Amino acid sequence: MKKRIHSEFMGIAAVAIIATLLLSVWVFYDLFQDQVLDDLKTYADVIKGTVSQEELSENSSFYEEADIRFTLIQADGSVIYDSKADSDAMENHAERPEIAQAMEKGSAEAIRKSETMDRSTFYYALKLDDGRILRVSKEAGSILSILKSALPVIGVIALLIFGVCVVLARILTRSFLYPIEQMAGDMENILDIETYPELMPFITMIHSQHQDIMENAKMRQEFTANVSHELKTPLTAISGYSELIKTGMASDEDVRRFAGEIHKNSSRLLTLINDIIRLSQLDAESMDVAYTKLNLYQMAEACVDMLQITAEKHDVMLRLEGGPCTICANRQMIDELIYNLCDNAIRYNNPGGSVIVKVYMEKEETVLSVWDTGIGIPKVYQKRIFERFYRVDKSRSKSTGGTGLGLAIVKHIVSQHHARLELESEEGIGTKICVYFPKDSKME
Ligand code: ATP
Ligand code: MG
């Protein structure tokens, strides 16, 4: 780009310089012609009154010095006197344009190229009172010859100006491109760089894309670190317990307990891996998800039925309310969504607490709400619980087998369905999570 702008600048400069110089030569030559004709007029006027054949011939040396030629012509066109040639040998001049015109109008001027082309002859003809014509003429260089002789000077001037232009073009190009180069060099602070307003939309776009990329990279890195960490804990336990068994030092009872631990930890590993696989599937398949018409109430009913035993185990009352509502969604995803929300509501509940799942319409939207009287989520954590692997109370979540991926999956599914999620929670009182499905979400 730099090269291109630079060479375009130079092209413009070259054209401008040549055009200006040629035009000035042309204007100058025009002025020069006027000047020569004016001079001739003055000469003619001065001698107009006093002219006679004798006087002209007497003063011929003076005129020669001034390089002026006089011709006196009879009204019929025959030449009476010429200061540079033998008048008797000269042909009749009645046909010459300046003579013919002067006879008619009183005066006339003409410019004719000489045979050699590089000189022009300027004529001024004046009709005298007695009807004769006085013609004054002078030879001067033609525009071509003037151009030829001025060419070296013009060339030097043009080169000098061009040199200045080259330097200016370089400086200008550099200053034009400086902000752009700066931007490329410092993506982080791209918004602080002073640049052209026309570039602002680009810059904001590049900036936000850059931030997205950075954020993505950071998230990926964090995710990998978290995954490794989460996998390490149960694996360490499994390895430790199995080693204890291997040494044969553990009593029968211990062996059974260790086996139980190994089983618990390997199940945990399995859920963890399943969740991770599910998340990466969700990440990948955002393109072609199959949507069907689903009865949300029926699906919630099935989930509540399935979780009834777990709820009883936790001494939690689990109940479904509401009525049939249809949404257009992906069956498997909605199953996971309901399951994760209900699972949390039971898991983070208190003995004797209750969970109410409700499916209903509100305005145009279909709502799924899961409300519990559990431990609640402190305000500061409410935003973060949707992050991957985030758990408010690590020990409690872990003891119940949580991986911290459930709500991350929920969030993913909600946005996939262009739905909206609202969370209301108070520590020690309970939590209510509502998912609003838009009326026409993917419904054709
Ligand atoms: P997973 O669901 O993957 O088995 P998890 O339940 O720990 O594990 P999430 O479902 O993502 O993970 O929940 C994240 C955290 O949010 C939980 O660890 C818990 O601290 C908090 N949380 C979620 N739902 C509730 C709730 N209904 N009441 C109180 N806290 C909750
Ligand atoms: Mg959960």
Coordinates of C-alpha atoms and ligand atoms in Angstrom, one line a residue:
M1 CA 0.0 0.0 0.0
K2 CA 2.8 2.3 0.9
K3 CA 4.5 1.8 -2.4
R4 CA 1.3 2.3 -4.3
I5 CA 0.3 5.6 -2.6
H6 CA 3.9 6.7 -3.0
S7 CA 4.0 6.0 -6.7
E8 CA 0.6 7.5 -7.2
F9 CA 1.7 10.7 -5.6
M10 CA 4.8 10.8 -7.9
G11 CA 2.6 10.1 -10.9
I12 CA 0.4 13.0 -10.0
A13 CA 3.4 15.2 -9.4
A14 CA 5.1 14.4 -12.7
V15 CA 1.9 15.1 -14.7
A16 CA 1.3 18.4 -12.8
I17 CA 4.9 19.5 -13.3
I18 CA 5.0 18.8 -17.0
A19 CA 1.5 20.3 -17.6
T20 CA 2.4 23.5 -15.6
L21 CA 5.7 24.0 -17.5
L22 CA 4.1 23.4 -20.9
L23 CA 1.2 25.7 -20.1
S24 CA 3.6 28.4 -18.9
V25 CA 5.6 28.2 -22.1
W26 CA 2.4 28.5 -24.1
V27 CA 1.2 31.5 -22.0
F28 CA 4.6 33.1 -22.2
Y29 CA 4.7 32.7 -26.0
D30 CA 1.3 34.2 -26.3
L31 CA 2.4 37.3 -24.3
F32 CA 5.6 37.4 -26.4
Q33 CA 3.6 37.4 -29.6
D34 CA 1.5 40.3 -28.3
Q35 CA 4.6 42.2 -27.3
V36 CA 6.2 41.8 -30.8
L37 CA 3.0 42.9 -32.5
D38 CA 2.7 45.9 -30.2
D39 CA 6.3 46.9 -31.0
L40 CA 5.6 46.6 -34.7
K41 CA 2.5 48.8 -34.3
T42 CA 4.5 51.4 -32.5
Y43 CA 7.1 51.5 -35.2
A44 CA 4.4 51.8 -37.9
D45 CA 2.7 54.6 -36.0
V46 CA 5.9 56.5 -35.5
I47 CA 6.7 56.7 -39.2
K48 CA 3.2 56.8 -40.5
G49 CA 3.1 60.5 -41.1
T50 CA 6.6 61.1 -42.3
V51 CA 7.1 58.2 -44.5
S52 CA 8.5 58.5 -47.9
Q53 CA 10.5 56.1 -50.0
E54 CA 13.6 58.2 -49.6
E55 CA 13.4 58.6 -45.9
L56 CA 13.0 54.8 -45.4
S57 CA 16.0 54.0 -47.5
E58 CA 18.0 56.6 -45.6
N59 CA 17.2 55.2 -42.2
S60 CA 17.6 51.6 -43.3
S61 CA 20.7 50.9 -41.2
F62 CA 18.8 51.8 -38.1
Y63 CA 16.0 49.5 -38.9
E64 CA 18.4 46.7 -39.7
E65 CA 19.9 47.0 -36.3
A66 CA 16.4 46.7 -34.8
D67 CA 15.9 43.7 -37.1
I68 CA 12.9 45.4 -38.5
R69 CA 11.9 45.2 -42.2
F70 CA 9.7 47.8 -43.9
T71 CA 7.8 47.4 -47.1
L72 CA 5.9 50.0 -48.8
I73 CA 3.2 48.8 -51.1
Q74 CA 1.1 50.5 -53.7
A75 CA -2.7 50.3 -53.5
D76 CA -2.6 47.8 -56.4
G77 CA -0.2 45.5 -54.5
S78 CA 3.0 46.3 -56.3
V79 CA 6.0 46.8 -54.0
I80 CA 7.5 50.3 -54.1
Y81 CA 10.2 49.8 -51.5
D82 CA 11.5 47.0 -49.3
S83 CA 14.3 47.6 -46.7
K84 CA 15.7 44.1 -47.1
A85 CA 15.0 43.1 -50.7
D86 CA 15.0 44.5 -54.1
S87 CA 11.5 45.9 -54.5
D88 CA 11.5 45.4 -58.3
A89 CA 12.1 41.7 -58.0
M90 CA 9.2 41.2 -55.6
E91 CA 5.9 39.8 -56.7
N92 CA 2.6 41.6 -56.3
H93 CA 1.5 41.6 -52.6
A94 CA -2.2 42.3 -53.0
E95 CA -3.0 38.7 -52.1
R96 CA -1.1 38.6 -48.8
P97 CA -3.6 38.4 -46.1
E98 CA -2.3 41.3 -44.0
I99 CA -2.2 43.6 -47.0
A100 CA -5.6 42.6 -48.3
Q101 CA -7.1 43.1 -44.8
A102 CA -5.3 46.4 -44.3
M103 CA -6.7 47.7 -47.6
E104 CA -10.1 46.9 -46.4
K105 CA -10.0 47.8 -42.7
G106 CA -7.1 50.2 -42.3
S107 CA -4.7 47.9 -40.4
A108 CA -4.0 44.2 -40.0
E109 CA -1.6 41.8 -38.4
A110 CA -0.4 38.4 -39.3
I111 CA 2.0 35.7 -38.2
R112 CA 3.5 33.3 -40.6
K113 CA 5.9 30.4 -40.1
S114 CA 9.1 30.5 -42.0
E115 CA 10.1 27.6 -44.2
T116 CA 12.5 26.4 -41.5
M117 CA 9.6 26.1 -39.1
D118 CA 11.6 27.2 -36.1
R119 CA 11.1 30.9 -36.9
S120 CA 7.9 33.0 -37.3
T121 CA 7.5 36.3 -39.1
F122 CA 5.3 38.9 -37.6
Y123 CA 3.6 41.4 -39.8
Y124 CA 1.8 44.6 -39.2
A125 CA 0.3 46.4 -42.1
L126 CA -1.1 49.9 -42.0
K127 CA -3.0 51.8 -44.7
L128 CA -1.6 55.3 -45.2
D129 CA -3.7 58.4 -45.9
D130 CA -2.6 58.3 -49.6
G131 CA -3.9 54.7 -50.0
R132 CA -0.5 53.1 -49.9
I133 CA 0.2 50.3 -47.4
L134 CA 3.1 50.4 -44.9
R135 CA 4.1 47.0 -43.7
V136 CA 6.4 46.4 -40.8
S137 CA 7.7 42.9 -40.1
K138 CA 10.1 41.2 -37.8
E139 CA 11.3 37.6 -37.4
A140 CA 11.2 35.9 -34.1
G141 CA 11.6 32.4 -32.8
S142 CA 8.5 30.1 -33.1
I143 CA 7.0 28.4 -30.1
L144 CA 8.9 25.3 -31.0
S145 CA 12.3 27.0 -31.1
I146 CA 11.6 28.8 -27.9
L147 CA 10.6 25.5 -26.3
K148 CA 13.8 23.9 -27.8
S149 CA 16.1 26.5 -26.4
A150 CA 14.3 26.6 -23.0
L151 CA 14.2 22.8 -22.7
P152 CA 17.4 22.4 -20.7
V153 CA 16.3 25.0 -18.1
I154 CA 12.8 23.6 -18.0
G155 CA 14.2 20.1 -17.5
V156 CA 16.4 21.2 -14.6
I157 CA 13.5 23.0 -13.0
A158 CA 11.2 20.1 -13.5
L159 CA 13.8 17.7 -12.0
L160 CA 14.2 20.0 -9.0
I161 CA 10.5 20.2 -8.4
F162 CA 10.2 16.5 -8.9
G163 CA 12.9 15.9 -6.3
V164 CA 11.0 18.0 -3.8
C165 CA 7.8 16.1 -4.6
V166 CA 9.6 12.8 -4.0
V167 CA 10.6 13.9 -0.6
L168 CA 7.1 15.3 0.2
A169 CA 5.4 12.2 -1.1
R170 CA 7.6 10.0 1.1
I171 CA 6.8 12.2 4.2
L172 CA 3.1 12.3 3.4
T173 CA 2.8 8.6 2.7
R174 CA 4.5 7.9 6.0
S175 CA 2.3 10.2 8.0
F176 CA -0.8 8.8 6.2
L177 CA 0.1 5.3 7.1
Y178 CA 1.6 5.9 10.5
P179 CA -1.6 5.4 12.5
I180 CA -2.4 2.2 10.6
E181 CA 1.0 0.7 11.1
Q182 CA 0.8 1.7 14.8
M183 CA -2.6 -0.1 15.0
A184 CA -1.2 -3.3 13.6
G185 CA 1.7 -3.2 16.0
D186 CA -0.4 -2.7 19.1
M187 CA -3.8 -4.5 19.0
E188 CA -4.3 -4.2 22.8
N189 CA -4.5 -0.4 22.8
I190 CA -5.9 0.0 19.3
L191 CA -8.7 2.3 20.6
D192 CA -6.2 4.8 22.1
I193 CA -4.4 5.4 18.8
E194 CA -5.4 8.7 17.2
T195 CA -6.5 8.0 13.6
Y196 CA -9.0 8.9 10.9
P197 CA -12.7 8.9 11.8
E198 CA -13.4 6.9 8.7
L199 CA -11.4 4.0 10.2
M200 CA -13.3 4.1 13.5
P201 CA -15.9 1.4 12.6
F202 CA -13.1 -0.9 11.5
I203 CA -11.1 -0.3 14.6
T204 CA -14.0 -0.9 16.9
M205 CA -14.7 -4.1 15.0
I206 CA -11.1 -5.3 15.1
H207 CA -10.9 -4.4 18.7
S208 CA -14.0 -6.3 19.7
Q209 CA -12.9 -9.3 17.6
H210 CA -9.5 -9.2 19.1
Q211 CA -11.0 -9.1 22.6
D212 CA -13.2 -12.0 21.8
I213 CA -10.3 -14.0 20.5
M214 CA -8.3 -13.2 23.6
E215 CA -11.1 -14.1 25.9
N216 CA -11.7 -17.3 24.0
A217 CA -8.1 -18.2 24.3
K218 CA -8.1 -17.5 28.0
M219 CA -11.3 -19.5 28.6
R220 CA -9.9 -22.4 26.7
Q221 CA -6.7 -22.3 28.7
E222 CA -8.7 -22.0 32.0
F223 CA -10.9 -24.9 30.9
T224 CA -8.0 -27.1 30.1
A225 CA -6.4 -26.3 33.4
N226 CA -9.6 -26.9 35.3
V227 CA -10.3 -30.2 33.5
S228 CA -6.8 -31.5 34.3
H229 CA -7.3 -30.4 37.9
E230 CA -10.7 -32.0 38.2
L231 CA -9.5 -35.3 36.7
K232 CA -6.5 -35.4 38.9
T233 CA -8.3 -35.4 42.2
P234 CA -10.3 -38.6 41.7
L235 CA -7.5 -40.3 39.9
T236 CA -5.1 -39.5 42.8
A237 CA -7.7 -41.0 45.2
I238 CA -8.1 -44.1 43.0
S239 CA -4.4 -44.6 42.7
G240 CA -3.8 -44.1 46.4
Y241 CA -6.5 -46.5 47.6
S242 CA -5.6 -49.2 45.1
E243 CA -2.0 -48.9 46.2
L244 CA -3.0 -49.5 49.8
I245 CA -4.9 -52.6 48.7
K246 CA -2.0 -53.8 46.6
T247 CA 0.5 -53.7 49.5
G248 CA -1.8 -56.1 51.3
M249 CA -1.6 -54.2 54.5
A250 CA -5.2 -53.2 54.7
S251 CA -7.7 -55.3 56.7
D252 CA -10.7 -56.9 54.9
E253 CA -12.9 -54.2 56.2
D254 CA -10.6 -51.5 54.9
V255 CA -10.3 -53.2 51.6
R256 CA -14.1 -53.0 51.2
R257 CA -14.1 -49.3 52.2
F258 CA -11.2 -48.5 49.8
A259 CA -13.0 -50.4 47.0
G260 CA -16.1 -48.2 47.8
E261 CA -13.9 -45.1 47.5
I262 CA -12.4 -46.3 44.3
H263 CA -15.9 -47.0 42.9
K264 CA -17.1 -43.5 44.0
N265 CA -14.2 -41.7 42.5
S266 CA -14.3 -43.6 39.2
S267 CA -18.0 -42.9 38.9
R268 CA -17.1 -39.3 39.5
L269 CA -14.5 -39.5 36.8
L270 CA -17.1 -40.9 34.4
T271 CA -19.7 -38.2 35.1
L272 CA -17.0 -35.6 34.7
I273 CA -15.8 -37.0 31.4
N274 CA -19.4 -37.3 30.2
D275 CA -20.1 -33.7 31.1
I276 CA -17.0 -32.6 29.3
I277 CA -17.9 -34.6 26.3
R278 CA -21.4 -33.1 26.4
L279 CA -20.1 -29.6 26.6
S280 CA -17.8 -30.0 23.7
Q281 CA -20.6 -31.6 21.7
L282 CA -22.8 -28.6 22.5
D283 CA -19.9 -26.3 21.4
A284 CA -19.6 -28.1 18.2
E285 CA -23.1 -28.8 17.1
S286 CA -24.6 -25.3 17.4
M287 CA -25.1 -25.6 13.6
D288 CA -27.4 -28.5 13.0
V289 CA -29.6 -29.2 15.9
A290 CA -32.9 -31.0 15.3
Y291 CA -35.9 -29.0 16.6
T292 CA -39.3 -30.6 17.2
K293 CA -42.5 -29.6 18.9
L294 CA -42.3 -30.7 22.5
N295 CA -44.8 -30.7 25.3
L296 CA -42.7 -29.1 28.0
Y297 CA -45.1 -30.1 30.8
Q298 CA -44.8 -33.8 29.8
M299 CA -41.1 -33.6 29.7
A300 CA -40.9 -31.9 33.1
E301 CA -43.3 -34.6 34.5
A302 CA -41.0 -37.4 33.3
C303 CA -38.0 -35.7 34.9
V304 CA -39.8 -35.1 38.2
D305 CA -40.9 -38.8 38.2
M306 CA -37.4 -39.9 37.6
L307 CA -35.9 -37.7 40.4
Q308 CA -38.6 -38.6 42.9
I309 CA -36.4 -41.3 44.5
T310 CA -33.4 -38.9 44.8
A311 CA -35.7 -36.3 46.3
E312 CA -36.9 -38.8 48.9
K313 CA -33.3 -39.7 49.7
H314 CA -32.6 -36.1 50.4
D315 CA -35.9 -35.7 52.3
V316 CA -37.1 -33.1 49.8
M317 CA -40.6 -32.8 48.6
L318 CA -40.6 -32.6 44.7
R319 CA -43.8 -31.4 42.9
L320 CA -44.9 -30.4 39.5
E321 CA -47.4 -27.7 38.7
G322 CA -48.8 -25.9 35.7
G323 CA -50.2 -27.3 32.5
P324 CA -49.4 -28.4 28.9
C325 CA -47.3 -26.0 27.0
T326 CA -45.7 -26.5 23.6
I327 CA -42.2 -25.3 22.6
C328 CA -40.1 -26.0 19.6
A329 CA -36.8 -27.3 20.8
N330 CA -34.3 -30.1 20.9
R331 CA -35.6 -33.0 23.0
Q332 CA -32.3 -34.2 24.4
M333 CA -31.2 -30.6 25.3
I334 CA -34.5 -29.8 27.1
D335 CA -34.2 -33.1 29.0
E336 CA -30.8 -32.1 30.2
L337 CA -31.9 -28.6 31.1
I338 CA -34.8 -29.7 33.2
Y339 CA -32.7 -32.5 34.8
N340 CA -29.8 -30.2 35.7
L341 CA -32.1 -27.5 37.3
C342 CA -34.1 -30.1 39.3
D343 CA -31.0 -32.0 40.3
N344 CA -29.5 -28.7 41.7
A345 CA -32.7 -27.8 43.5
I346 CA -32.7 -31.1 45.3
R347 CA -29.0 -31.3 45.9
Y348 CA -28.6 -27.8 47.3
N349 CA -31.7 -28.2 49.5
N350 CA -32.2 -28.8 53.2
P351 CA -33.8 -31.9 54.7
G352 CA -37.5 -31.2 54.9
G353 CA -37.3 -28.6 52.1
S354 CA -39.3 -28.6 48.9
V355 CA -38.9 -28.1 45.2
I356 CA -41.6 -26.9 42.9
V357 CA -41.3 -27.3 39.1
K358 CA -43.8 -25.3 37.2
V359 CA -44.6 -25.0 33.5
Y360 CA -46.9 -22.1 32.4
M361 CA -47.4 -19.3 29.9
E362 CA -46.6 -15.8 30.7
K363 CA -47.6 -13.2 28.0
E364 CA -46.2 -14.8 24.8
E365 CA -43.6 -16.9 26.5
T366 CA -43.5 -20.4 27.8
V367 CA -41.9 -20.6 31.2
L368 CA -40.2 -23.3 33.1
S369 CA -39.5 -22.4 36.7
V370 CA -37.7 -24.5 39.3
W371 CA -38.1 -23.1 42.8
D372 CA -36.5 -24.5 45.9
T373 CA -36.3 -23.8 49.6
G374 CA -32.6 -24.7 49.7
I375 CA -29.4 -23.1 50.8
G376 CA -29.6 -20.3 48.3
I377 CA -26.7 -18.6 46.4
P378 CA -24.9 -15.6 47.8
K379 CA -25.3 -12.5 45.6
V380 CA -21.6 -12.3 44.8
Y381 CA -21.6 -15.8 43.2
Q382 CA -24.8 -15.6 41.3
K383 CA -23.1 -14.5 38.1
R384 CA -20.4 -17.0 38.3
I385 CA -22.3 -20.2 38.9
F386 CA -22.9 -20.5 35.1
E387 CA -19.1 -20.7 34.5
R388 CA -17.6 -24.1 33.8
F389 CA -16.4 -25.9 36.9
Y390 CA -17.6 -23.1 39.2
R391 CA -19.0 -24.3 42.5
V392 CA -20.0 -22.0 45.4
D393 CA -19.3 -24.5 48.1
K394 CA -16.7 -26.8 46.7
S395 CA -16.8 -29.4 49.5
R396 CA -20.6 -29.7 49.5
S397 CA -20.8 -29.9 45.7
K398 CA -18.1 -32.5 45.5
S399 CA -19.6 -34.6 48.3
T400 CA -22.8 -34.7 46.3
G401 CA -20.8 -35.6 43.1
G402 CA -21.1 -32.2 41.4
T403 CA -18.6 -31.2 38.7
G404 CA -19.7 -27.6 38.3
L405 CA -20.6 -28.2 34.7
G406 CA -24.4 -28.5 35.0
L407 CA -25.3 -24.9 34.9
A408 CA -22.7 -24.3 32.1
I409 CA -24.6 -26.8 30.0
V410 CA -27.9 -25.2 31.0
K411 CA -26.6 -21.8 29.9
H412 CA -25.5 -23.2 26.6
I413 CA -28.8 -24.8 25.9
V414 CA -30.7 -21.7 26.9
S415 CA -28.8 -19.5 24.4
Q416 CA -29.0 -22.2 21.7
H417 CA -32.8 -21.9 22.0
H418 CA -32.8 -18.1 22.0
A419 CA -34.4 -18.4 25.4
R420 CA -33.7 -16.3 28.5
L421 CA -32.8 -17.3 32.0
E422 CA -33.6 -15.4 35.2
L423 CA -32.1 -16.3 38.6
E424 CA -33.5 -15.2 42.0
S425 CA -31.8 -16.4 45.0
E426 CA -31.3 -15.6 48.6
E427 CA -28.8 -17.2 50.9
G428 CA -30.6 -19.5 53.4
I429 CA -34.0 -19.0 51.9
G430 CA -34.0 -20.6 48.5
T431 CA -33.5 -20.2 44.8
K432 CA -35.8 -19.7 41.8
I433 CA -34.6 -20.2 38.3
C434 CA -36.9 -19.4 35.4
V435 CA -36.3 -20.2 31.7
Y436 CA -38.4 -18.2 29.2
F437 CA -38.8 -19.7 25.8
P438 CA -39.8 -17.2 23.2
K439 CA -43.1 -17.9 21.5
D440 CA -41.6 -18.4 18.0
S441 CA -38.4 -19.8 19.1
K442 CA -37.5 -21.9 16.1
M443 CA -41.2 -22.6 15.6
E444 CA -42.1 -22.6 11.9
Ligands
ATP1 P1 -23.0 -30.8 38.3 O1 -24.3 -30.1 38.1 O2 -22.1 -30.6 37.1 O3 -23.1 -32.1 38.7 P2 -22.8 -28.7 40.2 O4 -24.2 -28.9 40.6 O5 -21.8 -28.4 41.3 O6 -22.2 -30.0 39.4 P3 -23.7 -26.6 38.6 O7 -25.0 -27.3 38.4 O8 -23.1 -25.9 37.5 O9 -22.6 -27.5 39.2 O10 -23.9 -25.5 39.8 C1 -22.8 -24.7 40.1 C2 -22.9 -24.3 41.6 O11 -24.0 -23.4 41.8 C3 -23.1 -25.4 42.5 O12 -21.9 -26.0 42.9 C4 -23.8 -24.7 43.7 O13 -22.9 -24.2 44.5 C5 -24.6 -23.6 43.0 N1 -26.0 -23.9 42.8 C6 -26.6 -24.4 41.7 N2 -27.9 -24.5 41.9 C7 -28.2 -24.2 43.1 C8 -29.4 -24.1 43.9 N3 -30.6 -24.4 43.4 N4 -29.3 -23.7 45.2 C9 -28.1 -23.3 45.7 N5 -26.9 -23.4 45.0 C10 -27.0 -23.8 43.8
MG2 MG -25.7 -29.2 39.1

